[in-house]
CSV table of C-alpha atoms in Angstrom, one decimal:
chain,number,residue,atom,x,y,z
A,1,MET,CA,-62.7,169.4,-106.9
A,2,THR,CA,-64.3,172.8,-106.2
A,3,GLY,CA,-64.2,174.6,-102.9
A,4,GLN,CA,-63.1,171.9,-100.7
A,5,ILE,CA,-60.0,171.5,-98.6
A,6,HIS,CA,-59.0,168.1,-97.3
A,7,GLU,CA,-56.0,166.9,-95.3
A,8,GLN,CA,-53.0,167.0,-97.6
A,9,GLU,CA,-51.8,163.5,-96.7
A,10,ASP,CA,-48.5,163.3,-98.5
A,11,LEU,CA,-49.4,166.0,-101.1
A,12,PRO,CA,-47.2,169.0,-100.4
A,13,ILE,CA,-48.4,170.8,-103.6
A,14,GLU,CA,-51.8,172.4,-103.2
A,15,VAL,CA,-52.9,175.1,-105.7
A,16,ILE,CA,-55.9,177.3,-104.8
A,17,LEU,CA,-57.4,179.5,-107.4
A,18,PHE,CA,-59.9,182.3,-106.5
A,19,LYS,CA,-61.9,183.4,-109.5
A,20,THR,CA,-65.2,184.9,-110.7
A,21,GLU,CA,-67.2,183.6,-113.7
A,22,ASN,CA,-67.2,186.9,-115.6
A,23,CYS,CA,-63.5,187.6,-115.3
A,24,ALA,CA,-61.6,186.8,-118.5
A,25,ALA,CA,-58.2,186.7,-116.8
A,26,CYS,CA,-59.7,184.2,-114.2
A,27,GLN,CA,-61.0,182.0,-117.0
A,28,ALA,CA,-57.6,182.0,-118.8
A,29,ALA,CA,-55.8,181.2,-115.5
A,30,ASP,CA,-58.2,178.4,-114.7
A,31,LYS,CA,-57.8,176.9,-118.2
A,32,ILE,CA,-54.0,177.0,-118.1
A,33,ILE,CA,-53.7,175.7,-114.5
A,34,SER,CA,-56.3,173.0,-114.9
A,35,SER,CA,-54.7,171.7,-118.1
A,36,THR,CA,-51.2,171.6,-116.6
A,37,VAL,CA,-52.4,170.0,-113.3
A,38,GLY,CA,-54.4,167.4,-115.3
A,39,GLU,CA,-51.2,166.6,-117.3
A,40,LEU,CA,-49.0,166.4,-114.2
A,41,ASN,CA,-51.6,164.3,-112.3
A,42,SER,CA,-51.7,161.7,-115.1
A,43,GLY,CA,-51.8,158.4,-113.3
A,44,HIS,CA,-51.8,159.7,-109.8
A,45,GLU,CA,-52.4,163.0,-108.0
A,46,VAL,CA,-49.3,165.1,-107.3
A,47,ILE,CA,-51.0,168.5,-107.3
A,48,ARG,CA,-54.3,169.2,-105.7
A,49,LEU,CA,-56.2,172.0,-107.4
A,50,ILE,CA,-59.0,173.8,-105.4
A,51,LYS,CA,-61.1,176.5,-107.1
A,52,TYR,CA,-63.2,179.0,-105.3
A,53,ASP,CA,-65.7,181.3,-107.0
A,54,VAL,CA,-65.6,184.4,-104.8
A,55,GLU,CA,-69.2,185.2,-105.8
A,56,THR,CA,-70.4,182.3,-103.7
A,57,LYS,CA,-70.7,182.5,-99.9
A,58,GLU,CA,-68.1,179.8,-99.4
A,59,GLY,CA,-65.7,181.4,-101.9
A,60,TYR,CA,-66.2,184.8,-100.5
A,61,LEU,CA,-65.5,183.7,-96.9
A,62,GLU,CA,-62.4,181.8,-97.9
A,63,ALA,CA,-61.1,184.7,-100.0
A,64,GLU,CA,-61.7,187.1,-97.0
A,65,ARG,CA,-59.9,184.7,-94.7
A,66,ARG,CA,-56.9,184.7,-97.0
A,67,GLY,CA,-56.9,188.5,-97.7
A,68,VAL,CA,-57.9,188.1,-101.3
A,69,GLU,CA,-59.1,191.5,-102.7
A,70,SER,CA,-59.0,190.8,-106.5
A,71,THR,CA,-59.2,187.9,-108.9
A,72,PRO,CA,-57.6,185.9,-110.1
A,73,ALA,CA,-55.7,185.1,-107.0
A,74,ILE,CA,-53.5,182.0,-106.7
A,75,PHE,CA,-52.0,180.3,-103.6
A,76,VAL,CA,-49.4,177.5,-103.9
A,77,SER,CA,-49.0,175.4,-100.7
A,78,GLY,CA,-50.4,178.3,-98.6
A,79,LYS,CA,-48.3,181.1,-100.2
A,80,ARG,CA,-49.8,183.8,-102.4
A,81,TYR,CA,-48.4,183.7,-105.9
A,82,GLN,CA,-47.7,187.1,-107.4
A,83,GLY,CA,-47.5,187.4,-111.2
A,84,LYS,CA,-48.9,186.1,-114.4
A,85,VAL,CA,-49.9,182.5,-115.0
A,86,GLY,CA,-47.3,181.9,-117.7
A,87,ASP,CA,-44.4,179.8,-118.5
A,88,GLU,CA,-42.5,180.6,-115.2
A,89,PHE,CA,-45.4,179.5,-113.0
A,90,LEU,CA,-46.1,176.4,-115.0
A,91,GLU,CA,-42.4,175.4,-114.9
A,92,PHE,CA,-42.5,175.9,-111.1
A,93,LEU,CA,-45.5,173.5,-110.9
A,94,LYS,CA,-43.7,170.9,-113.1
A,95,ARG,CA,-40.5,171.0,-111.1
A,96,GLY,CA,-42.5,170.6,-107.9
A,97,ALA,CA,-44.4,167.6,-109.3
A,98,GLY,CA,-41.1,166.1,-110.5
A,99,MET,CA,-39.5,166.4,-107.1
A,100,LEU,CA,-42.6,164.8,-105.5
A,101,ASN,CA,-42.4,161.9,-107.9
A,102,GLU,CA,-38.7,161.4,-107.1
A,103,TYR,CA,-39.5,161.5,-103.3
A,104,ARG,CA,-42.2,158.9,-103.8
A,105,ARG,CA,-39.8,156.5,-105.5
A,106,ILE,CA,-37.5,156.5,-102.4
């Protein structure tokens, strides 16, 4: 899904990635996040990944609305993530997905 926000229903984990096509760090973050989200969503969606290219009108307007000044920029459930997209961030997503799966079993 690219550049669309829908009602979250029962999905408390929403990851938004702001990027540009010619940004190497953006492409690396996109690849890592997309791969992890795909793995965690195997079978059913527990994380919704939304990507915005800030060089498009829609992406630019959304980035401006959220105060994004540089890319890559990542938001998790509405909160700006500060830091590298590395093991710590991926573990955070995995823990969140695990908690959501436990909640759904109740």
